[in-house]
């Protein structure tokens, strides 16, 4: 009853981690209350409950030892629910895998990669892995290196730097951070110019369109 009341509250709806934590806490409370109810009924009927409690303690210890990994994953799911490093639908990078979070379960989290395959990460291990939430970005960066002909003279090079910087600053989605346009190195095959700029968008598809436009 308490779990249903909390789930219906407005504050819980704003805390997406409650979707993961509440069912786990409700199941644990249900098991605990049921166990206490059985013991109370047996005690009221006159049965000796001391030996029963001792047996439950030994059985619980054996179960805990046999289900260490399961318990680790359950605790990991609770940690993920409270910390909220990502939500269902977020684009994340875990280890060397990148994809969208499809579901956060009590034991594992499923991520669909760009190859359309689904990878399941045990929550116990996922809580210890480095997770990068790409959907949490407040801006995106375009970074590239321009290779100019080695015969480019200094005046032309200065003009290129100024033109590229002006183009980036004039973009309607350009962030407040000044773009990075500088001479990187002079080599035998090319003169390299380093370019980096930040754009105010949080949508991946919009960023890809902006990057194509800027590179063109």
PDB file of C-alpha atoms in Angstrom:
ATOM      1  CA  UNK A   1       0.000   0.000   0.000  1.00  0.00           C
ATOM      2  CA  UNK A   2       2.802   2.395   0.895  1.00  0.00           C
ATOM      3  CA  UNK A   3       4.617   1.594  -2.347  1.00  0.00           C
ATOM      4  CA  UNK A   4       1.501   2.338  -4.405  1.00  0.00           C
ATOM      5  CA  UNK A   5       0.959   5.598  -2.532  1.00  0.00           C
ATOM      6  CA  UNK A   6       4.565   6.693  -3.118  1.00  0.00           C
ATOM      7  CA  UNK A   7       4.427   5.686  -6.803  1.00  0.00           C
ATOM      8  CA  UNK A   8       1.317   7.834  -7.272  1.00  0.00           C
ATOM      9  CA  UNK A   9       2.942  10.886  -5.696  1.00  0.00           C
ATOM     10  CA  UNK A  10       4.070  13.739  -7.948  1.00  0.00           C
ATOM     11  CA  UNK A  11       7.570  13.770  -6.485  1.00  0.00           C
ATOM     12  CA  UNK A  12       8.044  10.083  -7.298  1.00  0.00           C
ATOM     13  CA  UNK A  13       6.982  10.709 -10.896  1.00  0.00           C
ATOM     14  CA  UNK A  14       9.754  13.299 -11.177  1.00  0.00           C
ATOM     15  CA  UNK A  15      12.309  10.844  -9.755  1.00  0.00           C
ATOM     16  CA  UNK A  16      12.689   8.289 -12.536  1.00  0.00           C
ATOM     17  CA  UNK A  17      14.854   6.085 -10.318  1.00  0.00           C
ATOM     18  CA  UNK A  18      11.779   5.234  -8.244  1.00  0.00           C
ATOM     19  CA  UNK A  19      10.603   3.010 -11.114  1.00  0.00           C
ATOM     20  CA  UNK A  20      13.521   0.719 -10.306  1.00  0.00           C
ATOM     21  CA  UNK A  21      13.731   1.110  -6.529  1.00  0.00           C
ATOM     22  CA  UNK A  22      10.059   0.940  -5.490  1.00  0.00           C
ATOM     23  CA  UNK A  23       9.246  -2.559  -6.838  1.00  0.00           C
ATOM     24  CA  UNK A  24      12.363  -3.966  -5.171  1.00  0.00           C
ATOM     25  CA  UNK A  25      11.566  -2.375  -1.802  1.00  0.00           C
ATOM     26  CA  UNK A  26       7.920  -3.459  -2.072  1.00  0.00           C
ATOM     27  CA  UNK A  27       8.889  -7.088  -2.709  1.00  0.00           C
ATOM     28  CA  UNK A  28      11.358  -7.073   0.179  1.00  0.00           C
ATOM     29  CA  UNK A  29       8.734  -5.588   2.516  1.00  0.00           C
ATOM     30  CA  UNK A  30       6.155  -8.139   1.370  1.00  0.00           C
ATOM     31  CA  UNK A  31       8.475 -11.055   2.101  1.00  0.00           C
ATOM     32  CA  UNK A  32       9.429  -9.646   5.515  1.00  0.00           C
ATOM     33  CA  UNK A  33       5.834  -8.987   6.539  1.00  0.00           C
ATOM     34  CA  UNK A  34       4.685 -12.428   5.348  1.00  0.00           C
ATOM     35  CA  UNK A  35       7.458 -14.125   7.313  1.00  0.00           C
ATOM     36  CA  UNK A  36       6.624 -12.170  10.476  1.00  0.00           C
ATOM     37  CA  UNK A  37       2.920 -12.968  10.003  1.00  0.00           C
ATOM     38  CA  UNK A  38       3.562 -16.719   9.744  1.00  0.00           C
ATOM     39  CA  UNK A  39       5.774 -16.668  12.847  1.00  0.00           C
ATOM     40  CA  UNK A  40       3.169 -14.635  14.793  1.00  0.00           C
ATOM     41  CA  UNK A  41       0.352 -17.047  13.861  1.00  0.00           C
ATOM     42  CA  UNK A  42       2.407 -20.106  14.854  1.00  0.00           C
ATOM     43  CA  UNK A  43       3.336 -18.447  18.150  1.00  0.00           C
ATOM     44  CA  UNK A  44      -0.327 -17.633  18.863  1.00  0.00           C
ATOM     45  CA  UNK A  45      -1.265 -21.263  18.210  1.00  0.00           C
ATOM     46  CA  UNK A  46       1.248 -22.410  20.818  1.00  0.00           C
ATOM     47  CA  UNK A  47       3.945 -23.797  18.540  1.00  0.00           C
ATOM     48  CA  UNK A  48       7.587 -23.251  19.640  1.00  0.00           C
ATOM     49  CA  UNK A  49       8.901 -20.616  17.280  1.00  0.00           C
ATOM     50  CA  UNK A  50      12.423 -20.409  18.701  1.00  0.00           C
ATOM     51  CA  UNK A  51      13.588 -23.443  16.731  1.00  0.00           C
ATOM     52  CA  UNK A  52      11.759 -22.160  13.651  1.00  0.00           C
ATOM     53  CA  UNK A  53      13.504 -18.789  13.876  1.00  0.00           C
ATOM     54  CA  UNK A  54      16.855 -20.539  14.292  1.00  0.00           C
ATOM     55  CA  UNK A  55      16.125 -22.634  11.204  1.00  0.00           C
ATOM     56  CA  UNK A  56      15.119 -19.544   9.250  1.00  0.00           C
ATOM     57  CA  UNK A  57      18.358 -17.878  10.291  1.00  0.00           C
ATOM     58  CA  UNK A  58      20.477 -20.801   9.116  1.00  0.00           C
ATOM     59  CA  UNK A  59      18.450 -21.142   5.921  1.00  0.00           C
ATOM     60  CA  UNK A  60      18.729 -17.417   5.262  1.00  0.00           C
ATOM     61  CA  UNK A  61      22.489 -17.558   5.713  1.00  0.00           C
ATOM     62  CA  UNK A  62      22.771 -20.477   3.298  1.00  0.00           C
ATOM     63  CA  UNK A  63      20.551 -18.701   0.792  1.00  0.00           C
ATOM     64  CA  UNK A  64      22.586 -15.519   1.091  1.00  0.00           C
ATOM     65  CA  UNK A  65      25.831 -17.396   0.448  1.00  0.00           C
ATOM     66  CA  UNK A  66      24.336 -19.207  -2.550  1.00  0.00           C
ATOM     67  CA  UNK A  67      22.859 -16.032  -4.037  1.00  0.00           C
ATOM     68  CA  UNK A  68      25.749 -13.610  -3.578  1.00  0.00           C
ATOM     69  CA  UNK A  69      25.845 -12.652  -7.244  1.00  0.00           C
ATOM     70  CA  UNK A  70      22.085 -12.133  -7.376  1.00  0.00           C
ATOM     71  CA  UNK A  71      22.251  -9.969  -4.268  1.00  0.00           C
ATOM     72  CA  UNK A  72      25.099  -7.984  -5.822  1.00  0.00           C
ATOM     73  CA  UNK A  73      22.999  -7.297  -8.925  1.00  0.00           C
ATOM     74  CA  UNK A  74      19.985  -6.308  -6.820  1.00  0.00           C
ATOM     75  CA  UNK A  75      22.080  -3.848  -4.828  1.00  0.00           C
ATOM     76  CA  UNK A  76      23.520  -2.566  -8.101  1.00  0.00           C
ATOM     77  CA  UNK A  77      20.013  -1.933  -9.433  1.00  0.00           C
ATOM     78  CA  UNK A  78      19.175   0.040  -6.280  1.00  0.00           C
ATOM     79  CA  UNK A  79      22.384   2.085  -6.666  1.00  0.00           C
ATOM     80  CA  UNK A  80      21.543   2.817 -10.311  1.00  0.00           C
ATOM     81  CA  UNK A  81      18.008   3.777  -9.319  1.00  0.00           C
ATOM     82  CA  UNK A  82      19.185   6.280  -6.707  1.00  0.00           C
ATOM     83  CA  UNK A  83      22.180   7.717  -8.596  1.00  0.00           C
ATOM     84  CA  UNK A  84      20.322   7.855 -11.931  1.00  0.00           C
ATOM     85  CA  UNK A  85      23.413   7.891 -14.181  1.00  0.00           C
ATOM     86  CA  UNK A  86      21.010   7.287 -17.073  1.00  0.00           C
ATOM     87  CA  UNK A  87      17.340   6.757 -17.869  1.00  0.00           C
ATOM     88  CA  UNK A  88      15.442   4.550 -20.285  1.00  0.00           C
ATOM     89  CA  UNK A  89      15.895   6.041 -23.757  1.00  0.00           C
ATOM     90  CA  UNK A  90      19.245   7.716 -23.029  1.00  0.00           C
ATOM     91  CA  UNK A  91      22.169   7.264 -25.389  1.00  0.00           C
ATOM     92  CA  UNK A  92      25.045   5.878 -23.313  1.00  0.00           C
ATOM     93  CA  UNK A  93      28.538   4.516 -23.743  1.00  0.00           C
ATOM     94  CA  UNK A  94      29.537   1.641 -21.450  1.00  0.00           C
ATOM     95  CA  UNK A  95      33.030   0.249 -21.904  1.00  0.00           C
ATOM     96  CA  UNK A  96      33.408   0.113 -25.688  1.00  0.00           C
ATOM     97  CA  UNK A  97      29.665  -0.268 -26.384  1.00  0.00           C
ATOM     98  CA  UNK A  98      27.374   2.607 -27.375  1.00  0.00           C
ATOM     99  CA  UNK A  99      23.599   2.407 -27.600  1.00  0.00           C
ATOM    100  CA  UNK A 100      20.262   3.400 -26.112  1.00  0.00           C
ATOM    101  CA  UNK A 101      18.997   2.099 -22.770  1.00  0.00           C
ATOM    102  CA  UNK A 102      15.934  -0.048 -23.391  1.00  0.00           C
ATOM    103  CA  UNK A 103      15.212  -1.328 -19.880  1.00  0.00           C
ATOM    104  CA  UNK A 104      16.617  -1.208 -16.357  1.00  0.00           C
ATOM    105  CA  UNK A 105      15.646  -4.408 -14.561  1.00  0.00           C
ATOM    106  CA  UNK A 106      16.265  -5.754 -11.086  1.00  0.00           C
ATOM    107  CA  UNK A 107      19.164  -7.878 -12.309  1.00  0.00           C
ATOM    108  CA  UNK A 108      20.440  -6.346 -15.552  1.00  0.00           C
ATOM    109  CA  UNK A 109      20.224  -3.351 -17.865  1.00  0.00           C
ATOM    110  CA  UNK A 110      19.581  -3.842 -21.585  1.00  0.00           C
ATOM    111  CA  UNK A 111      21.205  -1.551 -24.147  1.00  0.00           C
ATOM    112  CA  UNK A 112      20.450  -1.647 -27.883  1.00  0.00           C
ATOM    113  CA  UNK A 113      23.552  -0.837 -29.912  1.00  0.00           C
ATOM    114  CA  UNK A 114      23.763   0.905 -33.289  1.00  0.00           C
ATOM    115  CA  UNK A 115      24.063  -2.572 -34.866  1.00  0.00           C
ATOM    116  CA  UNK A 116      20.534  -3.232 -33.457  1.00  0.00           C
ATOM    117  CA  UNK A 117      21.801  -5.950 -31.149  1.00  0.00           C
ATOM    118  CA  UNK A 118      20.867  -5.961 -27.449  1.00  0.00           C
ATOM    119  CA  UNK A 119      23.550  -6.192 -24.774  1.00  0.00           C
ATOM    120  CA  UNK A 120      22.661  -7.021 -21.167  1.00  0.00           C
ATOM    121  CA  UNK A 121      24.930  -5.648 -18.446  1.00  0.00           C
ATOM    122  CA  UNK A 122      24.529  -7.128 -14.925  1.00  0.00           C
ATOM    123  CA  UNK A 123      23.673  -4.233 -12.635  1.00  0.00           C
ATOM    124  CA  UNK A 124      26.287  -5.275 -10.069  1.00  0.00           C
ATOM    125  CA  UNK A 125      29.043  -4.841 -12.637  1.00  0.00           C
ATOM    126  CA  UNK A 126      27.410  -1.894 -14.393  1.00  0.00           C
ATOM    127  CA  UNK A 127      27.476   0.106 -11.151  1.00  0.00           C
ATOM    128  CA  UNK A 128      31.286  -0.231 -11.132  1.00  0.00           C
ATOM    129  CA  UNK A 129      31.846   0.466 -14.837  1.00  0.00           C
ATOM    130  CA  UNK A 130      32.567   3.844 -16.344  1.00  0.00           C
ATOM    131  CA  UNK A 131      29.301   4.990 -17.937  1.00  0.00           C
ATOM    132  CA  UNK A 132      29.127   8.002 -20.234  1.00  0.00           C
ATOM    133  CA  UNK A 133      25.659   9.470 -20.735  1.00  0.00           C
ATOM    134  CA  UNK A 134      25.714  11.089 -24.165  1.00  0.00           C
ATOM    135  CA  UNK A 135      22.111  12.291 -23.804  1.00  0.00           C
ATOM    136  CA  UNK A 136      23.100  14.422 -20.804  1.00  0.00           C
ATOM    137  CA  UNK A 137      25.270  16.714 -22.925  1.00  0.00           C
ATOM    138  CA  UNK A 138      24.297  20.380 -22.855  1.00  0.00           C
ATOM    139  CA  UNK A 139      26.148  20.996 -26.139  1.00  0.00           C
ATOM    140  CA  UNK A 140      28.035  19.154 -28.864  1.00  0.00           C
ATOM    141  CA  UNK A 141      31.498  19.719 -30.282  1.00  0.00           C
ATOM    142  CA  UNK A 142      32.700  19.591 -33.862  1.00  0.00           C
ATOM    143  CA  UNK A 143      36.426  18.893 -34.051  1.00  0.00           C
ATOM    144  CA  UNK A 144      38.482  18.338 -37.169  1.00  0.00           C
ATOM    145  CA  UNK A 145      41.846  19.043 -38.782  1.00  0.00           C
ATOM    146  CA  UNK A 146      42.115  20.865 -42.080  1.00  0.00           C
ATOM    147  CA  UNK A 147      45.009  19.901 -44.316  1.00  0.00           C
ATOM    148  CA  UNK A 148      46.179  22.762 -46.564  1.00  0.00           C
ATOM    149  CA  UNK A 149      48.684  22.502 -49.384  1.00  0.00           C
ATOM    150  CA  UNK A 150      52.291  22.849 -48.159  1.00  0.00           C
ATOM    151  CA  UNK A 151      52.804  25.700 -50.648  1.00  0.00           C
ATOM    152  CA  UNK A 152      50.175  27.885 -48.928  1.00  0.00           C
ATOM    153  CA  UNK A 153      51.692  31.289 -48.136  1.00  0.00           C
ATOM    154  CA  UNK A 154      51.339  33.073 -44.810  1.00  0.00           C
ATOM    155  CA  UNK A 155      48.817  35.660 -46.060  1.00  0.00           C
ATOM    156  CA  UNK A 156      46.479  32.970 -47.418  1.00  0.00           C
ATOM    157  CA  UNK A 157      46.839  30.964 -44.222  1.00  0.00           C
ATOM    158  CA  UNK A 158      45.856  33.967 -42.082  1.00  0.00           C
ATOM    159  CA  UNK A 159      42.852  34.543 -44.325  1.00  0.00           C
ATOM    160  CA  UNK A 160      41.765  30.908 -43.971  1.00  0.00           C
ATOM    161  CA  UNK A 161      42.010  31.065 -40.171  1.00  0.00           C
ATOM    162  CA  UNK A 162      39.955  34.264 -40.071  1.00  0.00           C
ATOM    163  CA  UNK A 163      37.309  32.982 -42.505  1.00  0.00           C
ATOM    164  CA  UNK A 164      36.829  29.687 -40.659  1.00  0.00           C
ATOM    165  CA  UNK A 165      36.582  31.446 -37.297  1.00  0.00           C
ATOM    166  CA  UNK A 166      34.023  33.934 -38.666  1.00  0.00           C
ATOM    167  CA  UNK A 167      31.957  31.107 -40.192  1.00  0.00           C
ATOM    168  CA  UNK A 168      31.808  29.245 -36.869  1.00  0.00           C
ATOM    169  CA  UNK A 169      30.972  32.343 -34.826  1.00  0.00           C
ATOM    170  CA  UNK A 170      28.156  33.314 -37.207  1.00  0.00           C
ATOM    171  CA  UNK A 171      26.389  29.949 -36.957  1.00  0.00           C
ATOM    172  CA  UNK A 172      22.937  30.384 -35.318  1.00  0.00           C
ATOM    173  CA  UNK A 173      23.564  27.413 -33.000  1.00  0.00           C
ATOM    174  CA  UNK A 174      27.076  28.467 -31.977  1.00  0.00           C
ATOM    175  CA  UNK A 175      27.697  28.307 -28.217  1.00  0.00           C
ATOM    176  CA  UNK A 176      29.168  31.153 -26.189  1.00  0.00           C
ATOM    177  CA  UNK A 177      32.565  29.423 -26.072  1.00  0.00           C
ATOM    178  CA  UNK A 178      34.921  30.890 -28.639  1.00  0.00           C
ATOM    179  CA  UNK A 179      35.762  28.455 -31.475  1.00  0.00           C
ATOM    180  CA  UNK A 180      39.261  27.002 -31.568  1.00  0.00           C
ATOM    181  CA  UNK A 181      40.979  27.718 -34.905  1.00  0.00           C
ATOM    182  CA  UNK A 182      44.764  27.583 -34.843  1.00  0.00           C
ATOM    183  CA  UNK A 183      47.780  26.438 -36.805  1.00  0.00           C
ATOM    184  CA  UNK A 184      48.646  22.949 -35.580  1.00  0.00           C
ATOM    185  CA  UNK A 185      51.781  21.957 -37.487  1.00  0.00           C
ATOM    186  CA  UNK A 186      53.677  22.477 -40.715  1.00  0.00           C
ATOM    187  CA  UNK A 187      54.598  19.196 -42.379  1.00  0.00           C
ATOM    188  CA  UNK A 188      56.185  18.089 -45.628  1.00  0.00           C
ATOM    189  CA  UNK A 189      52.836  17.016 -47.106  1.00  0.00           C
ATOM    190  CA  UNK A 190      50.421  19.558 -45.625  1.00  0.00           C
ATOM    191  CA  UNK A 191      49.916  22.495 -43.303  1.00  0.00           C
ATOM    192  CA  UNK A 192      47.441  21.383 -40.642  1.00  0.00           C
ATOM    193  CA  UNK A 193      44.880  23.677 -39.018  1.00  0.00           C
ATOM    194  CA  UNK A 194      43.083  22.506 -35.880  1.00  0.00           C
ATOM    195  CA  UNK A 195      39.391  23.429 -35.661  1.00  0.00           C
ATOM    196  CA  UNK A 196      36.989  22.900 -32.734  1.00  0.00           C
ATOM    197  CA  UNK A 197      33.642  24.546 -32.041  1.00  0.00           C
ATOM    198  CA  UNK A 198      30.716  23.973 -29.676  1.00  0.00           C
ATOM    199  CA  UNK A 199      27.041  24.140 -30.654  1.00  0.00           C
ATOM    200  CA  UNK A 200      23.915  24.530 -28.514  1.00  0.00           C
ATOM    201  CA  UNK A 201      21.980  21.334 -29.112  1.00  0.00           C
ATOM    202  CA  UNK A 202      21.218  18.197 -27.146  1.00  0.00           C
ATOM    203  CA  UNK A 203      19.731  16.201 -30.019  1.00  0.00           C
ATOM    204  CA  UNK A 204      22.069  13.815 -31.826  1.00  0.00           C
ATOM    205  CA  UNK A 205      20.298  14.051 -35.179  1.00  0.00           C
ATOM    206  CA  UNK A 206      20.379  17.853 -35.110  1.00  0.00           C
ATOM    207  CA  UNK A 207      24.081  17.746 -34.219  1.00  0.00           C
ATOM    208  CA  UNK A 208      24.848  15.450 -37.155  1.00  0.00           C
ATOM    209  CA  UNK A 209      23.111  17.931 -39.478  1.00  0.00           C
ATOM    210  CA  UNK A 210      25.058  20.839 -37.967  1.00  0.00           C
ATOM    211  CA  UNK A 211      28.352  18.965 -38.302  1.00  0.00           C
ATOM    212  CA  UNK A 212      27.680  18.180 -41.968  1.00  0.00           C
ATOM    213  CA  UNK A 213      26.801  21.804 -42.633  1.00  0.00           C
ATOM    214  CA  UNK A 214      29.894  23.109 -40.878  1.00  0.00           C
ATOM    215  CA  UNK A 215      32.247  20.651 -42.597  1.00  0.00           C
ATOM    216  CA  UNK A 216      30.759  21.515 -45.988  1.00  0.00           C
TER     217      UNK A 216
END
